[in-house]
Coordinates of C-alpha atoms in Angstrom, one line a residue:
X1 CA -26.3 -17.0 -11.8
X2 CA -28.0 -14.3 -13.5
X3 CA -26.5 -10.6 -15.2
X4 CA -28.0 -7.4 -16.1
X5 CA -26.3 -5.5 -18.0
X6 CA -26.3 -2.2 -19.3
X7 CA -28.2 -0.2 -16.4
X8 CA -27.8 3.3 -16.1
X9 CA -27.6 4.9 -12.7
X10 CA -27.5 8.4 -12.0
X11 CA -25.0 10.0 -10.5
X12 CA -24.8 12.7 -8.0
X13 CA -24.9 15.2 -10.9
X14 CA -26.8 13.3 -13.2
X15 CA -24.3 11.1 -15.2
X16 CA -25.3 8.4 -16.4
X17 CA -23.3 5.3 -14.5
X18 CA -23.1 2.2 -16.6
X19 CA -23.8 -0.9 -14.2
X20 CA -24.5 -4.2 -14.2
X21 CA -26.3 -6.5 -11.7
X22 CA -25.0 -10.2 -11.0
X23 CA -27.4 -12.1 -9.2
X24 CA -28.7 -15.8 -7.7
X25 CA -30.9 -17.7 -10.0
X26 CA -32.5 -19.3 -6.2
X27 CA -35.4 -17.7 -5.0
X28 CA -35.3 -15.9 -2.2
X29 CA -34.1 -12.5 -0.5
X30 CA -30.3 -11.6 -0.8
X31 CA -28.1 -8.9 0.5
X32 CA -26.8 -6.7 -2.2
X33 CA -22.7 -6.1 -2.5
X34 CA -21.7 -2.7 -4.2
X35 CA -18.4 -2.7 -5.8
X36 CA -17.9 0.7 -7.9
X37 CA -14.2 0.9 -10.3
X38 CA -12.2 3.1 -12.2
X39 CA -10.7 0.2 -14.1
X40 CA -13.8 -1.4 -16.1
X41 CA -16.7 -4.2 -15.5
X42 CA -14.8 -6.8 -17.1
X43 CA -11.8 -8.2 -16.2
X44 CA -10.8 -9.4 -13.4
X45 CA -14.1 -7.6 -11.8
X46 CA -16.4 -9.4 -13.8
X47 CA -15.2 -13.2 -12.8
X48 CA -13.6 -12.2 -9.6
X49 CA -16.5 -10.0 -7.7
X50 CA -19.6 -10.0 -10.0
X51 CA -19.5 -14.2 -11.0
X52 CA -18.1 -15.5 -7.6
X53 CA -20.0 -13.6 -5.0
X54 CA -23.3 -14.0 -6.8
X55 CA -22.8 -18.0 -6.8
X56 CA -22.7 -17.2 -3.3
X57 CA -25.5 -16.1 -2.6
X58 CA -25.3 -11.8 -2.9
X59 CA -27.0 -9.5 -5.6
X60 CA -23.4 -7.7 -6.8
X61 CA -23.9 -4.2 -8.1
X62 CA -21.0 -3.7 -10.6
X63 CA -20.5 -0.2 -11.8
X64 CA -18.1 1.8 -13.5
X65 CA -17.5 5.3 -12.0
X66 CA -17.9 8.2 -13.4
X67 CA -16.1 9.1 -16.6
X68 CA -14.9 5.9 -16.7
X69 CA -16.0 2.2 -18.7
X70 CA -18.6 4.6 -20.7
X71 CA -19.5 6.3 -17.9
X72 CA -20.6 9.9 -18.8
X73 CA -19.0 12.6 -17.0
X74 CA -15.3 13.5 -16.4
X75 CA -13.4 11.3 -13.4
X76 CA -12.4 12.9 -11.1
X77 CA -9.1 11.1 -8.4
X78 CA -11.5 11.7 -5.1
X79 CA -14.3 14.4 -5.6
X80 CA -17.2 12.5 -6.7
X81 CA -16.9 9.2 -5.3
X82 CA -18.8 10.1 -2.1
X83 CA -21.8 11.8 -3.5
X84 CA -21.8 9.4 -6.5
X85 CA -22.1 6.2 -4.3
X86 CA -24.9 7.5 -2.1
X87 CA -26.5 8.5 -5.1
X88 CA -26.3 4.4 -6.3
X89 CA -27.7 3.7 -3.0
X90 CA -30.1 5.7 -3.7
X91 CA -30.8 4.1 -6.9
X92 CA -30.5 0.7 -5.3
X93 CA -33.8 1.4 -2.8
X94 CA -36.1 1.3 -6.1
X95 CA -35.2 -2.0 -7.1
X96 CA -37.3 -4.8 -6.3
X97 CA -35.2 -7.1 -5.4
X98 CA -33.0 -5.0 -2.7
X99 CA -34.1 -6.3 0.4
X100 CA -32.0 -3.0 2.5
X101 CA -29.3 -5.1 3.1
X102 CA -25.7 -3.7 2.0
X103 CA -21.9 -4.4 2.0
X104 CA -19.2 -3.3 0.1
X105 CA -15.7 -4.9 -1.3
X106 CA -13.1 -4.1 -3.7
X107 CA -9.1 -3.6 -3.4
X108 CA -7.0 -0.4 -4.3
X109 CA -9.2 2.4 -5.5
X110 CA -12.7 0.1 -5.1
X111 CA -11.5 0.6 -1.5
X112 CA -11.2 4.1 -1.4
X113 CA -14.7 4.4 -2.8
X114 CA -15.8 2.5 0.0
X115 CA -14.3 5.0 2.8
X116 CA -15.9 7.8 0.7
X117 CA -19.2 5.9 1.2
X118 CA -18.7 5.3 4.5
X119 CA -17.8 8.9 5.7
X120 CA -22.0 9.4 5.2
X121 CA -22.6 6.1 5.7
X122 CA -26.2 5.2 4.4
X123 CA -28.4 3.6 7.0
X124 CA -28.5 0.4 4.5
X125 CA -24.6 -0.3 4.8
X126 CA -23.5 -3.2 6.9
X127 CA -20.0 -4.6 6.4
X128 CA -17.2 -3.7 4.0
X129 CA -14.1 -5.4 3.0
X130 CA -11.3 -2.9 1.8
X131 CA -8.4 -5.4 0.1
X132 CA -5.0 -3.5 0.0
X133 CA -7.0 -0.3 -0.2
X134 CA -6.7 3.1 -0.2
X135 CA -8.0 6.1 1.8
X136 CA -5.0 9.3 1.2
X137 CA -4.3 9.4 -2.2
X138 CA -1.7 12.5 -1.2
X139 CA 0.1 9.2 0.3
X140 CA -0.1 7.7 -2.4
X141 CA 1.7 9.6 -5.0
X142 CA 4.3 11.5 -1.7
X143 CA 6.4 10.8 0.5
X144 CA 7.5 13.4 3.1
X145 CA 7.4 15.6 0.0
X146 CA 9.2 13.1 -2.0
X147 CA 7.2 12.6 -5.6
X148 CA 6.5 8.5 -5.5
X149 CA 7.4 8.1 -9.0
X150 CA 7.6 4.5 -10.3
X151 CA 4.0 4.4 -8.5
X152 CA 2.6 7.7 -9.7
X153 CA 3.1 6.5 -13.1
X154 CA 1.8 3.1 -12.7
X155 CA -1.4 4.5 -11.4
X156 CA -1.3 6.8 -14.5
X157 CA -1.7 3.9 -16.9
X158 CA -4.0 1.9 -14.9
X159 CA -6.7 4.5 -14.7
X160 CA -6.3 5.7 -18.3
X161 CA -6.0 2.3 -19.7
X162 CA -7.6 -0.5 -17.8
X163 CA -11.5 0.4 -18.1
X164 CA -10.4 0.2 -22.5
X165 CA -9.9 -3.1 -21.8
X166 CA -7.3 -6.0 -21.5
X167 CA -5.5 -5.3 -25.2
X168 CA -4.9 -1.9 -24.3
X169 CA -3.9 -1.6 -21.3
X170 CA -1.0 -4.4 -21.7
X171 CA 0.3 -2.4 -24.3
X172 CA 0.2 0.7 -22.1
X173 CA 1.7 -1.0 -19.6
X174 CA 4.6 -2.4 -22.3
X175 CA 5.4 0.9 -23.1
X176 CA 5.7 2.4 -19.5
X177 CA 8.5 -0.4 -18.8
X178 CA 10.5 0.2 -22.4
X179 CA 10.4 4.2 -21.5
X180 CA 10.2 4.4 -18.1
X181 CA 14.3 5.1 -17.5
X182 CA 13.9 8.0 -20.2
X183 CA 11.2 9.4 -18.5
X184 CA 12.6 9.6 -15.1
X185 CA 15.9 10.9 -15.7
X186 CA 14.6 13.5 -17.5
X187 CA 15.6 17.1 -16.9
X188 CA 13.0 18.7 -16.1
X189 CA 10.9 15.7 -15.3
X190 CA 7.7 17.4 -15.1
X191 CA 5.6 16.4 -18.0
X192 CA 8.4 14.4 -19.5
X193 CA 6.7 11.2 -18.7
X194 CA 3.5 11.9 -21.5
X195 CA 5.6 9.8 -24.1
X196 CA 5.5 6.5 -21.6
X197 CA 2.0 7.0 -21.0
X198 CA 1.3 7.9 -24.3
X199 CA -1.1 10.8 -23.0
X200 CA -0.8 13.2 -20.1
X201 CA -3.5 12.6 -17.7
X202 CA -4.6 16.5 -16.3
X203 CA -4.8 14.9 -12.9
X204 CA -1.5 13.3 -13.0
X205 CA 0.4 16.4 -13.6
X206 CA -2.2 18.3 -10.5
X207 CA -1.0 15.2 -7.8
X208 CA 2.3 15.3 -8.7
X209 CA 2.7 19.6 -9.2
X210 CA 1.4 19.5 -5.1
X211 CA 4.1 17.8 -3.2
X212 CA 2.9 19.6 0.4
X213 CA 0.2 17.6 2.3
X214 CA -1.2 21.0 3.9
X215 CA -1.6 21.9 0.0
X216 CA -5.5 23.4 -0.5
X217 CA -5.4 21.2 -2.9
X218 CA -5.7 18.1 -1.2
X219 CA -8.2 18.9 1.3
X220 CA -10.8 16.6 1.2
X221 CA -8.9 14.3 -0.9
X222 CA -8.4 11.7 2.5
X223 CA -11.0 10.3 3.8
X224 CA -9.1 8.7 7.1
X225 CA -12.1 10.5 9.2
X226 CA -14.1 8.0 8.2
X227 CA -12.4 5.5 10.3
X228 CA -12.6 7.6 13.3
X229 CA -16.3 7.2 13.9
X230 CA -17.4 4.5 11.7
X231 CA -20.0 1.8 12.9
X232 CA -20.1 -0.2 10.4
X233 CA -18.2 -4.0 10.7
X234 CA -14.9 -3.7 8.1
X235 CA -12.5 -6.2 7.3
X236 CA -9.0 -5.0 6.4
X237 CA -6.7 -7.0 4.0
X238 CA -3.2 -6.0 3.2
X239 CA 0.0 -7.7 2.1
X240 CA 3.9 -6.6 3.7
X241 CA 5.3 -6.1 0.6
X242 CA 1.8 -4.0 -0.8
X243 CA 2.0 -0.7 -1.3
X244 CA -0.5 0.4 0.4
X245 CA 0.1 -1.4 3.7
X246 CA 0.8 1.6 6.1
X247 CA -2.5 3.1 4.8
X248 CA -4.3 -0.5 5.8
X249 CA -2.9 -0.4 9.6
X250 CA -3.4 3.4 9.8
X251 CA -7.3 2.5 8.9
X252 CA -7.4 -0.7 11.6
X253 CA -5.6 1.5 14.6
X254 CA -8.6 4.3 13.9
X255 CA -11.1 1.9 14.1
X256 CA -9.9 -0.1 16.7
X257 CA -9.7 3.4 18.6
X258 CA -13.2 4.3 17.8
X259 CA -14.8 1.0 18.3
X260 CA -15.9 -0.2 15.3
X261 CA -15.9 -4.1 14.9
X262 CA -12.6 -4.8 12.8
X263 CA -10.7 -7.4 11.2
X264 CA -7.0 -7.5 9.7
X265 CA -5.2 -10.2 7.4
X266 CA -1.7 -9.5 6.5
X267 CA -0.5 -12.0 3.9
X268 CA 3.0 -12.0 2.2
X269 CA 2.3 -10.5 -0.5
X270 CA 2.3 -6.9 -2.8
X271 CA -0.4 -4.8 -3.9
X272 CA -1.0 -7.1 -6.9
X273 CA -0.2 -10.6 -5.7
X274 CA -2.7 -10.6 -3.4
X275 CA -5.3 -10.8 -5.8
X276 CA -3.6 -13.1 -7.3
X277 CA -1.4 -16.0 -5.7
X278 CA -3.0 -14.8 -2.0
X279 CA -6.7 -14.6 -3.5
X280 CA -7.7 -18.4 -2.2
X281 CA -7.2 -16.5 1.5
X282 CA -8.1 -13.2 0.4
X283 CA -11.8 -14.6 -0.8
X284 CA -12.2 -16.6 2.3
X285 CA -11.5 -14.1 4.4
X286 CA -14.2 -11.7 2.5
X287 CA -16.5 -14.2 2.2
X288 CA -16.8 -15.1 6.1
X289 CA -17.2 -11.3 6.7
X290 CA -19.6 -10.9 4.3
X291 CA -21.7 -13.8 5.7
X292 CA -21.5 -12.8 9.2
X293 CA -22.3 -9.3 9.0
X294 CA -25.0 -9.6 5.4
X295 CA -26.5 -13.1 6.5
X296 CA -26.1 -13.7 9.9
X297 CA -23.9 -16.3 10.1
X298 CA -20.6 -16.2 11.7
X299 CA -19.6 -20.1 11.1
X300 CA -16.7 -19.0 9.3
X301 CA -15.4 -16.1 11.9
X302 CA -11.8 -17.2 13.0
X303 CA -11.3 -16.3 16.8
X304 CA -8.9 -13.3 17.3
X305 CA -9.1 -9.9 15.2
X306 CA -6.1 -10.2 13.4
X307 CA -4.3 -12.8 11.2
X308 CA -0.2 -12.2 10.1
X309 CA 2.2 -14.0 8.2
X310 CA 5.2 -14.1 10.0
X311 CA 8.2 -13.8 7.2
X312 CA 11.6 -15.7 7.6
X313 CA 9.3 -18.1 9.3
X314 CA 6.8 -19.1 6.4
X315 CA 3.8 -19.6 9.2
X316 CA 0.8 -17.8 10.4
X317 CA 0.2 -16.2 13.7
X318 CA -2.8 -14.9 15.4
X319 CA -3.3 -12.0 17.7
X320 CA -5.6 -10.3 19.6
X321 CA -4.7 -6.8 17.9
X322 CA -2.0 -5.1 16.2
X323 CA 0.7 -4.0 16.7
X324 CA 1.2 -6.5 19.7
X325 CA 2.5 -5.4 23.1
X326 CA 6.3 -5.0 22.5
X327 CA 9.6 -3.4 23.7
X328 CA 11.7 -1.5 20.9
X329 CA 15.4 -2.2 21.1
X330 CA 18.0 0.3 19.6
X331 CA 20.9 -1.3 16.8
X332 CA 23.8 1.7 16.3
X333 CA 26.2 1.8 13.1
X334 CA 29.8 1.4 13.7
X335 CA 32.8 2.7 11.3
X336 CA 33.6 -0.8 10.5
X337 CA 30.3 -1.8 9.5
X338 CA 29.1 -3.5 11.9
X339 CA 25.3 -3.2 13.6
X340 CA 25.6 -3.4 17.5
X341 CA 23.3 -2.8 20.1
X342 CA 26.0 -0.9 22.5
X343 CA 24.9 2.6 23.0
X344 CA 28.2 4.8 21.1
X345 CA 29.7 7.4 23.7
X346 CA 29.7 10.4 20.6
X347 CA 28.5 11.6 17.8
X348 CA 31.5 10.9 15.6
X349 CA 31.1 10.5 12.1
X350 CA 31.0 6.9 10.9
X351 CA 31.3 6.9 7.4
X352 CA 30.3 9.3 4.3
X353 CA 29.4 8.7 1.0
X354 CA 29.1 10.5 -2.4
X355 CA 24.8 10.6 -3.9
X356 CA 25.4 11.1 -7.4
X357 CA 21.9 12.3 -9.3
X358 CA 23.1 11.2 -12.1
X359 CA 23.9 7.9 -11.7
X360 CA 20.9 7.7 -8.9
X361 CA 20.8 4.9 -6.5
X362 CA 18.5 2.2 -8.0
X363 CA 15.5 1.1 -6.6
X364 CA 14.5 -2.6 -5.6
X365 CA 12.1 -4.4 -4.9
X366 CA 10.0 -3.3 -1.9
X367 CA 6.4 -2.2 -1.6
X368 CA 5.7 -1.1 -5.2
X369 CA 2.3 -1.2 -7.4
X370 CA 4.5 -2.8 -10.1
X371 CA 5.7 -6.8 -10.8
X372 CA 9.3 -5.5 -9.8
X373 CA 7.7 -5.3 -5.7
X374 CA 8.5 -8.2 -3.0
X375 CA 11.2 -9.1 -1.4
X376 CA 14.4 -9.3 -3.7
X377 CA 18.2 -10.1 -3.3
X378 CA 20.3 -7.0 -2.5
X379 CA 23.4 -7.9 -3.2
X380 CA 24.2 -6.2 -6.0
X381 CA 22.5 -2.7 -4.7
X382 CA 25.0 -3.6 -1.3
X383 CA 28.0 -3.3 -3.6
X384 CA 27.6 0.1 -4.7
X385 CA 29.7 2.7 -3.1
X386 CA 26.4 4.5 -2.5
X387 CA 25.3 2.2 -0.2
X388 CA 26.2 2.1 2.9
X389 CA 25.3 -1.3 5.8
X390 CA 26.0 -2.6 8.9
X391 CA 25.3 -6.2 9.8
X392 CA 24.6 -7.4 13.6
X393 CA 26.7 -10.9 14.4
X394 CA 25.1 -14.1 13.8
X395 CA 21.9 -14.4 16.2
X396 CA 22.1 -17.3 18.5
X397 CA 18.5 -17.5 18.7
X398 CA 15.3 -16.3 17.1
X399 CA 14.6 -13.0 16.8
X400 CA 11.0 -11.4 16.1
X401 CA 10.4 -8.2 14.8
X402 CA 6.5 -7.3 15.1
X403 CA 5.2 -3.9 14.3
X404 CA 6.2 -0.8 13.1
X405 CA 9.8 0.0 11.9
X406 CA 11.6 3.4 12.0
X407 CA 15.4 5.1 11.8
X408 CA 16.3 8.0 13.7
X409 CA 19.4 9.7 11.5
X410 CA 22.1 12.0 12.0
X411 CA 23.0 13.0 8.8
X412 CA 25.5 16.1 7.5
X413 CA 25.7 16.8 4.1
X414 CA 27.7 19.7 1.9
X415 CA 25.2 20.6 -0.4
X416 CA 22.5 21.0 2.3
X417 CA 19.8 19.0 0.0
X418 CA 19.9 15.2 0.5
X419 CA 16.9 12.4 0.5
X420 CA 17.8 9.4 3.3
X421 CA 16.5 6.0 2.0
X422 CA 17.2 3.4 4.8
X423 CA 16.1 -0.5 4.4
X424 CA 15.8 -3.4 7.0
X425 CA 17.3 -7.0 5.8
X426 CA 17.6 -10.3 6.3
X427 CA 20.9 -11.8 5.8
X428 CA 21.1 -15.4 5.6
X429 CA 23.6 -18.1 6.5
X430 CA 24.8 -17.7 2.7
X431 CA 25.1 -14.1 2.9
X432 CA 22.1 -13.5 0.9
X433 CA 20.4 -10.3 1.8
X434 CA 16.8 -9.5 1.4
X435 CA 14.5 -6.4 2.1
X436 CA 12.3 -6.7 4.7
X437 CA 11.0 -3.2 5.0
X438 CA 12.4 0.6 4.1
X439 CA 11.6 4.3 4.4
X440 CA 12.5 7.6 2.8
X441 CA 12.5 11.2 3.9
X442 CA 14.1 14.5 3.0
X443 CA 15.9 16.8 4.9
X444 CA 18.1 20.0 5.0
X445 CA 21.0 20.6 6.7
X446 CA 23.0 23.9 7.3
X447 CA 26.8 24.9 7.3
X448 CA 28.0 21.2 8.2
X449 CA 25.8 20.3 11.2
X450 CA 24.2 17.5 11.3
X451 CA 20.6 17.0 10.8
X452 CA 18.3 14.7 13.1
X453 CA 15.5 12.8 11.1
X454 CA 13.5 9.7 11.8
X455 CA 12.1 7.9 8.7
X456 CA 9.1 5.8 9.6
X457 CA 10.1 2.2 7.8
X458 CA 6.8 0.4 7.4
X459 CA 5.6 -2.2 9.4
X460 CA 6.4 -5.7 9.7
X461 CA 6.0 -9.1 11.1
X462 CA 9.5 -11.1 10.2
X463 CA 11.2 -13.5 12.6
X464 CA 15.3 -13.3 11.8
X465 CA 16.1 -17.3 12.5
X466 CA 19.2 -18.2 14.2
X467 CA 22.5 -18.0 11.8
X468 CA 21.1 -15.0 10.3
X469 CA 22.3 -11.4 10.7
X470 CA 20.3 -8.2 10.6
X471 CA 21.5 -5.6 8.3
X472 CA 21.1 -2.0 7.9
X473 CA 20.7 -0.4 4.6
X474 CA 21.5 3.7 3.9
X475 CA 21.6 5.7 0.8
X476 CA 20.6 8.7 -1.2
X477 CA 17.4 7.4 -2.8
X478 CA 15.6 4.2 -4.4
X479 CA 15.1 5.3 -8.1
X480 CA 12.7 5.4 -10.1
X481 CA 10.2 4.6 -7.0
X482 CA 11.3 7.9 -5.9
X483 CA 11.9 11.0 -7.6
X484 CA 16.0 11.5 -7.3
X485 CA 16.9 14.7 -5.1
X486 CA 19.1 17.2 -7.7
X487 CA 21.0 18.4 -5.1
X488 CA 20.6 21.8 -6.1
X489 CA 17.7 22.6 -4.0
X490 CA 15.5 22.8 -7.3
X491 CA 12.0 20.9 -6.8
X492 CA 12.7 17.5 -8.4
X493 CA 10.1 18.1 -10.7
X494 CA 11.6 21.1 -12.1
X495 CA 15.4 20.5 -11.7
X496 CA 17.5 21.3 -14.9
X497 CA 20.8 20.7 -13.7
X498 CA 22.2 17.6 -10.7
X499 CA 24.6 18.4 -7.9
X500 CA 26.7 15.3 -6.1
X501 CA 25.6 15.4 -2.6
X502 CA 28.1 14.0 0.1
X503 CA 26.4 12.5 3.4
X504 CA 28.1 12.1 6.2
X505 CA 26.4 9.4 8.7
X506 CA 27.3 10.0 12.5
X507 CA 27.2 7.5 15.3
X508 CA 24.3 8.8 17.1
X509 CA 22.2 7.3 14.7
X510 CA 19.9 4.4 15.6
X511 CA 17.7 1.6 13.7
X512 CA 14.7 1.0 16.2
X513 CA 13.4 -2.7 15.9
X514 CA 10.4 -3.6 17.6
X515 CA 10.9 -7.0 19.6
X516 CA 8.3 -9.1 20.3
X517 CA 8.6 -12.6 21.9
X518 CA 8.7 -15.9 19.9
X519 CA 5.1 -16.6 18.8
X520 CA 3.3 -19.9 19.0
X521 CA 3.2 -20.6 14.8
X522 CA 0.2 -21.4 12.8
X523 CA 0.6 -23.9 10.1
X524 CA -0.6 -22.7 7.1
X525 CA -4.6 -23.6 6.7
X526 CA -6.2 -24.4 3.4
X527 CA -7.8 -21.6 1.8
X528 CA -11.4 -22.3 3.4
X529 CA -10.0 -22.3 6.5
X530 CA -9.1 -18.7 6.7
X531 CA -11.5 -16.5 7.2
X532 CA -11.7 -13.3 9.1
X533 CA -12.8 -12.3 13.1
X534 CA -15.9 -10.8 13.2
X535 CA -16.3 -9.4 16.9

């Protein structure tokens, strides 16, 4: 294996784009893989993409974008990244050893480059593989509205710190956890957060200061048309517990619906795990696309589109597309707590509680871009008389839930201002419960009457095994992962004072669970033997 480093490419406006080229010491011709980051050429993008694709058998095009990883220029969250990767392509048809061949791969923000690539797609691009990537930043950082906190600032330190290098941006990252309670409890919280960075990044405060998707300001910040009449072969790779998971399976419906030759791996993992315990199947799966659609072999194409780890069942299942075919089945509270799928005759109250800002109902676990994400024990959160569940009875037999999850609430409240967090678990034999999926949204209400809201809950593939129970989690918020609601009616941004909330739940109320039937199971393959469809 052979490196260049050191190249300068220019961008759209002329910066000067550091780059480095990985390549085969064989002779021969080679397709090229581009693979442009915020976060530096080093690690883990120097071992992980530039090392191990070159040993097999690709030119990789490593570059750092612009003002970024001595890059000149200043970066910019979205606006360059189109122009500046046609621009490398550009580049790329002078070199000697480009033979017109190219794909593309990278997780996160290396994904959303690629769908800014591919809304113009050059006529030399030929496959991409977007790992637990990105395409609506607004998504992102929101949430109906609803500042994404814990993640905002997350994102904050790893596109200041990581391209500085490994030393710094641990001790970035250090700091965010010692500070990050100060921070968010802050009144106000805008700009309160600079001390746990340690700086405060101008485009940080813009995301966060425009909570409204129809903002001017993010227009042209997604780039989910590029899915709707893309060509070009992608593989999609995503985790249950990753944070950007509803992006990934907004990205592979548009596709599918337009055409375009797709593939989707769902592993159990979050945003950062699956780089890391879930990269044996995450390579694979990349390197089989990458050969099929850069080198004409599809040896290593798996048969169906779409691969999914089933939780609660520790097994793999395969499918001819996604979400399956499947029948949604209604679960209704009841003032005793329990979950039941009889259809109530009213729309009764069932219980209330008191939201207190300032003692805000933690956050846990779930799909986060921090180590805290996954699947975690809620006991403890259960016992808090801000919490509200209802458990279903023991199940008799297996039950699958396959697809997307959602809520549809009737909620009252006395201050008019409330946010509605609502979780799906798994409660075992033990009585151990743990998240499968959740959702928040905000809502208003007026004089007493109750509000109707459904809160999309993620997607999922868990089977609940017989002995367990299905239980429904409601509250006021997850903190920090989401900015707390004041109460007051104040943005949360720029609340100075907290107002207890009461919210009354009412029985017509429903958690919407889509069923599917019990699935032949997969063992789990070695890592070489997971590779991605390619039709």
């Amino acid at each position: 294996m052979g490196r260049e480093a050191g190249l300068v490419v220019p961008a759209a406006d002329g910066s000067p784009l550091i780059t480095e080229h990985y390549f085969p010491r064989t002779r021969g011709d080679f397709p090229t893989l581009l693979v442009r980051s915020p976060y530096g050429r080093g690690l883990p993008w120097a071992p992980m993409y530039g090392l191990l694709f070159a040993e097999q058998g690709f030119h990789v095009v490593l570059q750092s974008c612009r003002g970024t990883g001595g890059s000149g220029g200043a970066f910019d969250l979205w606006r360059n990244e189109a122009a500046d990767g046609l621009a490398t392509v550009a580049w790329l048809r002078g070199r000697p050893w480009f033979d017109g061949t190219l794909g593309t791969v990278g997780p996160s923000y290396l994904g959303y480059v690629q769908w800014a690539l591919a809304a113009d797609p050059p006529p030399e691009l030929k496959a991409m593989v977007v790992q637990v990537g990105l395409h609506d930043p607004y998504a992102l950082f929101h949430a109906d509205g609803v500042p994404r906190l814990e993640n905002a600032l997350a994102v904050g330190v790893g596109m200041t710190y990581q391209h500085q290098g490994l030393v710094p941006s641990v001790r970035a990252a250090l700091r965010l956890r010692r500070r990050l309670r100060t921070a968010t409890t802050a009144l106000p919280l805008r700009g309160a957060y600079a001390s746990a960075l340690g700086t405060e990044p101008p485009w940080l405060a813009d995301v966060l200061a425009h909570p409204d998707a129809e903002d001017p300001y993010w227009r042209g910040a997604s780039s989910a048309g590029a899915a709707e009449r893309l060509r070009v072969p992608t593989a999609l790779i995503t985790g249950w517990h990753d944070t950007l998971a509803d992006q990934t399976f907004e990205q592979y419906g548009r596709l599918r619906r337009a055409g375009c030759p797709a593939s989707l791996l769902v592993g159990p993992w979050t945003h950062t795990s699956a780089l890391q315990q879930g990269w044996p199947e995450v390579f694979a799966e990349s390197l089989a696309w990458l050969r099929a659609h850069l080198c004409a072999d599809p040896s290593g194409l798996r048969p169906t589109p779409v691969r999914v780890h089933l939780g609660g069942a520790n097994a793999w299942r395969d499918l001819a597309d996604w979400p399956p075919a499947r029948t949604t089945a209604s679960w209704y509270p009841l003032p005793d707590g329990r979950l039941t799928r009889q259809t109530p005759t009213d729309s009764t109250p069932v219980t209330a509680f008191r939201y207190d800002p300032a003692d805000p109902t933690p956050s846990l676990g779930g799909p986060l871009l921090s180590g805290t994400a996954g699947a975690r024990d809620n006991s403890v959160l259960e016992a808090r008389d801000d919490v509200l569940t209802f458990t279903g009875p023991p199940l008799t037999e297996p039950l699958d839930v396959l697809g997307p999850v959602a809520a549809r609430l009737s909620v009252s409240t006395d201050t008019g201002h409330a946010h509605v967090f609502t979780r799906l678990c798994d409660v075992d034999a033990q009585g151990r419960s743990v998240n499968v999926c959740d959702g928040l949204s905000s809502l208003r209400t007026t004089g007493g009457t109750a509000a109707q809201v459904t809160v999309p809950m993620g997607t999922t593939a868990h089977r609940f095994a017989v002995g367990h129970r299905i239980r429904w989690q409601i509250s006021g918020g997850a903190h920090p992962r989401f900015a707390r609601n004041p109460g007051t009616g104040e943005p949360p941004l720029d609340a100075t004072a907290l107002t207890p909330t009461h919210i009354t739940l009412h029985t017509d109320s429903t958690l919407c669970l889509p069923h599917g039937s019990r699935p032949a199971l997969l063992p789990a393959p070695p890592p070489h033997d997971r590779p991605a469809h390619g039709r």
